[in-house]
Structures are given as C-alpha cells and as structure tokens.
C-alpha cells in the first residue's frame, strides 16, 4: 500500500507540474464548478461543444471528459465526434452517464457513445452503473437510490464486460479495471447536498488520467484526493453553500505531502 | 393564523421527508444555483430540456418548473411538451416569466405557454406580472422597475382572470388564488443584489407544491421559508457574494421548528 | 494623473447612479458569475441570445458584451445581429475573443464578428490579442501562455490597425486607443485560479462604457476598479473558492472614495 500512496501523491504532483489541458463537453448545471474544480486541482479546463471545433480542441488537449447531464441529440453527436478524435490521438476519454436509466434518451445515448467511442473510464453513481451494467435497479432523476448488494463484485464484472475502468462513487467509492478492485473511503456526506459534485469528481479524474496512463490508479488517486479535500472542506463548512466554497479552497491547498496522510484506500 | 403557521412548517417538513423530484427547464444563468437551492430545501432537482426526453422526465417527477430567462424557440417547444405531460399526470406546473414585457419574444412565449399549458402557479416580479395581467408598466431587462399601486388587488384580479395562483415577489410578496390574498413580509434587500434569487424562489415553490396540493398555501409557505432563510443569511453576509453562499446554508439548516418563529405572513 | 483618478472614480459613481442595462451574449461557463459581477458593480445585467429577440433587447440596453467562450455557429449569428443593432443605436460593443487561436472556428468567428460589427472595445489575454493582432504566439485552450515582448507597443499597434480600443489583461493590464497607452497594475494572482475572471472583467468594462463615452478611459477605470476589488478580496481569501465569493463582496462594497486611494494606473 505504501507504493500506492506514493503513486497517488505523485500523480497529484504531476497534475500540478504539467497542468494538462482537459477538454470538457459537459452539462449546463456544472460548467462553472467543473472548470473551477479542474483549475483548483492544478489542471487547465476548456469547454467546447460545437461540432465544428471539438476535434480541433481535442487536438490540443490531454484528456476528454464527456458528461450527458443536460444532453440533447446534437450534443451527443459532438461527443461522439470528440471521442473518436481522442481515441485517434490516444488520450483518455471519461464518460459520466448522468441520469442513465432515468429516460430512454439517456440510456440510449450512453449505449451509443460506448459503441462508437472507446471509453477509458466510466464514472457514475450506483444507480447509473447498475443500469449500464445490466443489473437493473431504481432511478430517481440524476441521483442514486441506495446502493446494491455486492457492489464491488458488480463493478469488477461490469469493468470486465465493458473493457473500461469503472468507478462508482458514493459513501465508499469502488473502482475496478476488471482485475484490480479499489475501495476509496475518503469523502464526506455534504457532497450529496451540493449539485454537481459527481461531475466535478469526473473532471478531476480526467485531469489525473491526463498525466497517469494507468487509468485505474489515476481514478483511485483522483477520488482519494477529491474525497480528502471534501473532508477538509467539511471542517470549515456551516452547510452546503460554505462547503462548496471550501471545497475549491481545499482542492487548491491540498499538497501531495498532506494528501499522503489522508489517503484511505484499499486495493485487492 | 396559528393554523397557517403550522401548515407552513409542516409543508417544509414534508419536502424534507419526501424529497420530491422537481423537473426544471430553466435558464442558463441559474441552472447551478437553482439546483443547489432545491437540494438545500430538501428536494431533488433534475434539469432536462431535450424534446426527446422531457415527457419521460416529467413521468418520474412530482413538479415541473418552467423559466424563460434565456429562452429560444426550441426551448419553448420543449416547455410546452413538458407542461402538457405534467398536466396529463396532474402534477403542479409553475411558470416564471422572466423578462416578460422586455421583448415581444418573451411576452409572446409566455402567452403561448399559458394558452397551451395549464399553469398552476405563476411567479414573477411586479413588472412581469403587471404586463401579463394587462396593467402595462415599465420594464428594464429582467429586473422589476418599482412596484405599482394597489398591487395586492391586481394580483388577486390577475389570479381570477388567469385561473392560476399568482405570486409577485418583492419587498413584500403578494400571493393570490383569486379568492385569498397573502402578504409575505419575510425577505431581505440583499436578494436584489444577487442574480437568480427570483428563479431560485420559483424552484423552491415547485418543491413545496410537489407535496402540498393547496398551491396557494404551498406558495405562501415556500416564500416565507425562502425569505426567512434570506434574513438569516444576511446576518452572516459581508456583501452579495457571501450572502449567496450563506443563503444555501440557511435554506439547508432552517428547521420547521425554527421557521415557526420567523414566519411573517398575513392572509385575508 | 489626478484628473484621471477623479475620472475613474466618477465613472464608478455613474455606474452606481445610472445602473445601465448591459446586454450579454456570453458563454455557458460564466453566465452566473458575469451577471453577479455586473450587479455587484452597480449595473443591471441581461442575458439573451435568441436571434428572434437580440435586436429588441439591444433596443433597451446601454451596452452590449459579446463573449465567444462556448460558441457555436448559431450563437455567432446572434452576436452579429445584436452587434449590428448596437452599432445602429450607437451604444458600445465589447468583444471578448475567448480562445482565439485555439481552433479555426474561434479565430474565424472573431474575424467574422470584427468584419460585420464595429467593435468598440476588444478585451482578451496576451495570447488571444497576439493572434488577432497578427503577431502569432502560443495558445493553450482558453488560457494565456506567458506574455510577449514589447506588449504595450503591440497593443497600441493593434488598436491603431483595428480602430478599436484594445485591452490585454494579465499581471499588468495594457489598454490603448491607438494613441494613448495605459498600464493598470491593480489585480491579484488569484484571479488566474478562478474561471471566468477575464469574462467578468469584460462585463464590468461593458458597464463602465455604458456611462463613459471615452471608451479608453472607461476600460482603464473598469480594470482598475476590478483589480482593486480583487486585491481587497485576496485579503479575505483562503483559496480560489473564498476568493471568488469575496470578489463579489468587494465589487459591491468598494466605493469611489476608497477606490481613489487604490488606483495604480500609468497613462502615456
């Protein structure tokens, strides 16, 4: 585990040193906070969704993050175009399938993107990943409803079947590359009372994957860092408003050295 | 009045217990803060505007909030489609006619929505409701210009004529269902120095209407709660930035019991 | 210089007294913070992008701010339409060419807007203005990469060639109308760690230009005020999250009298 902690902290350090450009095609609710989380982590965000420019923007980016939170059909076309350009360039592509299962448009769009683009990392909540993994389950809008039994095993199975790193975030985060399975215990309950904290986690994973080609470890590192920052932020917070503000401060101020003492991760 | 205060506090309690899903089709300025206000109140927000999915999303929602702040023609089509699905399902539909009177597109779109959808609650500022009610009046962009004489009577008349609960928010809020007229004195001047505070109020009303079928009382309860939270937030604030942050904290922390001591409402 | 400081402070005072309506067609990342910065400065923001209403909205506005941060082709059409209406009405038009040089769509769109609309003020970072001015240079997404030699001279040359006030913001801001050249030293490094601070500066310039027909001095005044507010905000901040919040508070609380003691501007 000592090596894993070192790798987690080195990856944060690399994000800060290289400040990779992360191209986001994301939803209307979280554009501002996603950009700010990416900046606070030390990377450089760019938002661009016009079909005329997404391939060009991928051309100067180091990672691509796709988020279907307020999708429409034209936006999915742009995501596919950007995703294929990213595959061609061999930079990581993360998909955040917001609300998969809530409507046919969302579920179908996720399936279309996963068919036409090679997704390297899929991050969602338990409901979304359960639907995509074929386990069914309840959906209520874009929020998870409870979790499901044997979640770790199902994350690993889903990862094997889809051939992508799969991450389910919640009270405990589960990450698998089909072989390894990680549990990240970092995080705080207040994350569930602020909109877009899952989307922000996805963007931070994108930044980490831009500098760490082991996408499983990039995801583990990003979620441990993000969860630890949330723990620090919660100490300053009087409620969800001040928590969100403090989260940006913590993401910015948390050093690799300090992170080493906060990581709570198990990998099997 | 004692019964009214009890009902106001019970409605807040119900929002917290049932956490209703509120479907918003709203404007680009306030997506994030609207979602956060809804969450802080205890409800669950979802934003979805694609014509392919709005009816499906309404199908799992308990209230629909329409806000034309950054409208375009396609968005109005989606609003009509969603509104008709909500009418069919018999869940409350709130319309926030941002900037009605400022441009023909806005005024015409409000009229179109009100013709094609049965609106249960109409919430705007004095200028917007004056235009819609046929009293004319000045408009400056999306902000109200002063108020107008006999506002309470005109709110009641407009409510009778349109057959919907009408709420005008301002220094004093006026709410009528055509028979009853309420004045809500809760609120704070700093609300006028932060963008989207009216839109956030509309979303909170949507959450309350999702659990309280007396839409007049749902609106009164929501505006009293929202105004009381603003009063508490103002005590923490050094300006509009810190006020906005504290408002989310107060919306989250304000309990039904504490609200009982803060309600300032008259109903005739 | 004493006269310049007086003029700067009087312009802020005028914004507060007249509260001009500033019409923004801006990007999805900054809609909320742009509106809040405009409000905090004392002006009144309105966001409207539908081709059916942009000319009508310009008709009641005192300034127009165009920002291509998340452009698509339809949005550029709306910007041209709005810009021509603003030219016809003789109100100031500011263009923020976000990411010019990053993709052909961005560079081409800037050129198209500048050809079809008379732009009164062009504000960007060093990379964007370098590209537009024909000096080439590096681009990384939407953020500036370093600065370039002899920046002041090049800003003046670009202003002469384009026939518009040109402002490059950075550690030092350079503003020229082709004859005069100003250096504004106000500002703070934390501005680079929050998304949209350049876009917010553009909106504030728009508010100042609405009340000050010497657009060169309007821009100098706005950037000095904005930078001074950032300096005050930094004193309260623990990181980029709390800095952003404090920036709105400072923009709101900074009086013309207090600004007089903070202005750090050279004009030659």
CSV table of N, CA and C in Angstrom, one decimal, chain B residues 92-161:
chain,number,residue,atom,x,y,z
B,92,UNK,N,-48.1,19.7,-10.3
B,92,UNK,CA,-48.1,21.1,-10.5
B,92,UNK,C,-47.1,21.7,-11.5
B,93,UNK,N,-47.5,22.7,-12.2
B,93,UNK,CA,-46.6,23.4,-13.2
B,93,UNK,C,-46.5,24.8,-12.8
B,94,UNK,N,-45.3,25.3,-12.6
B,94,UNK,CA,-45.0,26.7,-12.2
B,94,UNK,C,-44.4,27.4,-13.4
B,95,UNK,N,-44.8,28.6,-13.7
B,95,UNK,CA,-44.1,29.3,-14.8
B,95,UNK,C,-43.5,30.6,-14.2
B,96,UNK,N,-42.2,30.8,-14.5
B,96,UNK,CA,-41.5,32.0,-14.2
B,96,UNK,C,-41.2,32.8,-15.4
B,97,UNK,N,-42.0,33.9,-15.7
B,97,UNK,CA,-42.0,34.6,-17.0
B,97,UNK,C,-40.9,35.7,-17.0
B,98,UNK,N,-39.6,35.2,-16.9
B,98,UNK,CA,-38.5,36.2,-16.7
B,98,UNK,C,-38.5,37.2,-17.9
B,99,UNK,N,-38.6,38.4,-17.6
B,99,UNK,CA,-38.4,39.4,-18.7
B,99,UNK,C,-39.6,39.6,-19.5
B,100,UNK,N,-40.8,39.1,-19.1
B,100,UNK,CA,-42.0,39.4,-19.9
B,100,UNK,C,-42.2,40.9,-20.0
B,101,UNK,N,-42.4,41.3,-21.2
B,101,UNK,CA,-42.5,42.7,-21.5
B,101,UNK,C,-41.3,43.3,-22.0
B,102,UNK,N,-40.1,42.7,-21.8
B,102,UNK,CA,-38.9,43.3,-22.3
B,102,UNK,C,-38.7,43.1,-23.8
B,103,UNK,N,-39.2,42.0,-24.3
B,103,UNK,CA,-39.1,41.8,-25.8
B,103,UNK,C,-40.4,41.1,-26.2
B,104,UNK,N,-40.8,41.3,-27.4
B,104,UNK,CA,-42.0,40.6,-27.9
B,104,UNK,C,-41.9,39.1,-27.8
B,105,UNK,N,-40.6,38.5,-28.0
B,105,UNK,CA,-40.5,37.1,-27.9
B,105,UNK,C,-40.8,36.6,-26.5
B,106,UNK,N,-40.4,37.3,-25.5
B,106,UNK,CA,-40.7,36.9,-24.1
B,106,UNK,C,-42.2,37.0,-23.8
B,107,UNK,N,-42.8,38.1,-24.2
B,107,UNK,CA,-44.3,38.3,-23.9
B,107,UNK,C,-45.1,37.2,-24.7
B,108,UNK,N,-44.7,37.1,-26.0
B,108,UNK,CA,-45.5,36.1,-26.8
B,108,UNK,C,-45.3,34.7,-26.3
B,109,UNK,N,-44.1,34.4,-25.8
B,109,UNK,CA,-43.8,33.0,-25.4
B,109,UNK,C,-44.6,32.7,-24.1
B,110,UNK,N,-44.7,33.7,-23.2
B,110,UNK,CA,-45.5,33.5,-22.0
B,110,UNK,C,-46.9,33.2,-22.4
B,111,UNK,N,-47.5,34.0,-23.3
B,111,UNK,CA,-48.9,33.9,-23.7
B,111,UNK,C,-49.1,32.5,-24.4
B,112,UNK,N,-48.1,32.1,-25.2
B,112,UNK,CA,-48.2,30.8,-25.8
B,112,UNK,C,-48.2,29.7,-24.8
B,113,UNK,N,-47.3,29.7,-23.9
B,113,UNK,CA,-47.2,28.7,-22.8
B,113,UNK,C,-48.6,28.7,-22.0
B,114,UNK,N,-49.1,29.8,-21.7
B,114,UNK,CA,-50.3,29.9,-20.8
B,114,UNK,C,-51.5,29.4,-21.6
B,115,UNK,N,-51.4,29.5,-22.9
B,115,UNK,CA,-52.6,29.0,-23.7
B,115,UNK,C,-52.5,27.5,-23.9
B,116,UNK,N,-51.3,27.0,-24.1
B,116,UNK,CA,-51.2,25.6,-24.4
B,116,UNK,C,-51.0,24.7,-23.2
B,117,UNK,N,-50.6,25.3,-22.1
B,117,UNK,CA,-50.4,24.5,-20.8
B,117,UNK,C,-51.2,25.1,-19.7
B,118,UNK,N,-51.8,24.3,-18.9
B,118,UNK,CA,-52.5,24.7,-17.7
B,118,UNK,C,-51.5,25.0,-16.6
B,119,UNK,N,-51.2,26.3,-16.4
B,119,UNK,CA,-50.2,26.7,-15.4
B,119,UNK,C,-50.9,26.8,-14.0
B,120,UNK,N,-50.3,26.2,-13.0
B,120,UNK,CA,-50.9,26.2,-11.7
B,120,UNK,C,-50.4,27.4,-10.8
B,121,UNK,N,-49.2,27.8,-11.1
B,121,UNK,CA,-48.6,28.9,-10.3
B,121,UNK,C,-47.8,29.7,-11.3
B,122,UNK,N,-48.0,31.0,-11.2
B,122,UNK,CA,-47.3,32.0,-12.0
B,122,UNK,C,-46.5,32.9,-11.0
B,123,UNK,N,-45.2,32.9,-11.0
B,123,UNK,CA,-44.4,33.7,-10.1
B,123,UNK,C,-43.5,34.7,-10.9
B,124,UNK,N,-43.6,36.0,-10.6
B,124,UNK,CA,-42.8,36.9,-11.3
B,124,UNK,C,-42.5,38.1,-10.4
B,125,UNK,N,-41.9,39.1,-11.0
B,125,UNK,CA,-41.7,40.4,-10.3
B,125,UNK,C,-42.9,41.3,-10.7
B,126,UNK,N,-43.0,42.5,-10.1
B,126,UNK,CA,-44.1,43.3,-10.3
B,126,UNK,C,-44.3,43.7,-11.8
B,127,UNK,N,-43.2,44.0,-12.4
B,127,UNK,CA,-43.2,44.4,-13.8
B,127,UNK,C,-43.8,43.3,-14.7
B,128,UNK,N,-43.3,42.1,-14.5
B,128,UNK,CA,-43.7,41.0,-15.4
B,128,UNK,C,-45.1,40.7,-15.2
B,129,UNK,N,-45.6,40.6,-13.9
B,129,UNK,CA,-47.0,40.2,-13.7
B,129,UNK,C,-47.9,41.4,-14.1
B,130,UNK,N,-47.4,42.6,-14.0
B,130,UNK,CA,-48.2,43.7,-14.5
B,130,UNK,C,-48.5,43.6,-16.0
B,131,UNK,N,-47.4,43.3,-16.7
B,131,UNK,CA,-47.6,43.1,-18.2
B,131,UNK,C,-48.5,42.0,-18.5
B,132,UNK,N,-48.3,40.9,-17.9
B,132,UNK,CA,-49.1,39.7,-18.1
B,132,UNK,C,-50.6,39.9,-17.7
B,133,UNK,N,-50.7,40.7,-16.6
B,133,UNK,CA,-52.1,40.9,-16.1
B,133,UNK,C,-52.8,42.0,-16.9
B,134,UNK,N,-52.1,42.7,-17.9
B,134,UNK,CA,-52.7,43.6,-18.7
B,134,UNK,C,-52.7,45.1,-18.1
B,135,UNK,N,-51.9,45.3,-17.1
B,135,UNK,CA,-51.9,46.6,-16.5
B,135,UNK,C,-50.8,47.5,-17.1
B,136,UNK,N,-50.0,46.9,-18.0
B,136,UNK,CA,-48.9,47.7,-18.6
B,136,UNK,C,-47.8,47.9,-17.6
B,137,UNK,N,-47.0,48.9,-17.7
B,137,UNK,CA,-45.9,49.2,-16.8
B,137,UNK,C,-44.6,49.1,-17.4
B,138,UNK,N,-43.6,49.6,-16.7
B,138,UNK,CA,-42.3,49.8,-17.2
B,138,UNK,C,-41.5,48.4,-17.1
B,139,UNK,N,-40.6,48.2,-18.0
B,139,UNK,CA,-39.7,47.0,-17.9
B,139,UNK,C,-38.3,47.5,-18.2
B,140,UNK,N,-37.4,46.9,-17.4
B,140,UNK,CA,-35.9,47.2,-17.7
B,140,UNK,C,-35.2,45.9,-17.7
B,141,UNK,N,-35.1,45.2,-18.8
B,141,UNK,CA,-34.4,43.9,-18.9
B,141,UNK,C,-35.2,42.9,-18.1
B,142,UNK,N,-34.6,42.3,-17.1
B,142,UNK,CA,-35.3,41.2,-16.4
B,142,UNK,C,-35.5,41.6,-14.9
B,143,UNK,N,-35.3,42.9,-14.6
B,143,UNK,CA,-35.5,43.4,-13.2
B,143,UNK,C,-36.7,44.2,-13.2
B,144,UNK,N,-37.4,44.2,-12.0
B,144,UNK,CA,-38.6,45.0,-11.8
B,144,UNK,C,-38.3,46.5,-11.7
B,145,UNK,N,-39.1,47.3,-12.2
B,145,UNK,CA,-39.0,48.8,-12.0
B,145,UNK,C,-40.1,49.2,-11.1
B,146,UNK,N,-39.7,49.5,-9.8
B,146,UNK,CA,-40.6,49.9,-8.8
B,146,UNK,C,-41.7,48.9,-8.6
B,147,UNK,N,-42.8,49.3,-8.1
B,147,UNK,CA,-44.0,48.4,-8.0
B,147,UNK,C,-45.2,49.2,-8.5
B,148,UNK,N,-46.4,48.8,-8.4
B,148,UNK,CA,-47.5,49.6,-8.8
B,148,UNK,C,-48.6,49.6,-7.8
B,149,UNK,N,-49.4,50.7,-7.9
B,149,UNK,CA,-50.4,50.9,-6.9
B,149,UNK,C,-51.4,49.8,-6.8
B,150,UNK,N,-51.8,49.5,-5.6
B,150,UNK,CA,-52.9,48.6,-5.4
B,150,UNK,C,-52.5,47.2,-5.8
B,151,UNK,N,-51.2,46.9,-5.6
B,151,UNK,CA,-50.6,45.6,-6.1
B,151,UNK,C,-51.4,44.4,-5.7
B,152,UNK,N,-51.8,44.4,-4.4
B,152,UNK,CA,-52.5,43.2,-3.9
B,152,UNK,C,-53.8,43.0,-4.7
B,153,UNK,N,-54.6,44.0,-4.9
B,153,UNK,CA,-55.8,43.8,-5.6
B,153,UNK,C,-55.6,43.4,-7.0
B,154,UNK,N,-54.5,43.9,-7.6
B,154,UNK,CA,-54.2,43.5,-9.0
B,154,UNK,C,-53.7,42.1,-9.1
B,155,UNK,N,-53.0,41.6,-8.1
B,155,UNK,CA,-52.6,40.2,-8.1
B,155,UNK,C,-53.8,39.3,-8.0
B,156,UNK,N,-54.8,39.7,-7.1
B,156,UNK,CA,-56.0,38.9,-7.0
B,156,UNK,C,-56.8,38.9,-8.3
B,157,UNK,N,-56.9,40.1,-8.9
B,157,UNK,CA,-57.7,40.1,-10.2
B,157,UNK,C,-57.0,39.3,-11.2
B,158,UNK,N,-55.7,39.4,-11.3
B,158,UNK,CA,-54.9,38.6,-12.3
B,158,UNK,C,-55.1,37.1,-12.1
B,159,UNK,N,-55.1,36.7,-10.8
B,159,UNK,CA,-55.3,35.3,-10.5
B,159,UNK,C,-56.7,34.9,-10.9
B,160,UNK,N,-57.7,35.7,-10.7
B,160,UNK,CA,-59.1,35.3,-11.1
B,160,UNK,C,-59.1,35.2,-12.6
B,161,UNK,N,-58.6,36.2,-13.3
B,161,UNK,CA,-58.7,36.2,-14.7
B,161,UNK,C,-58.0,35.0,-15.4
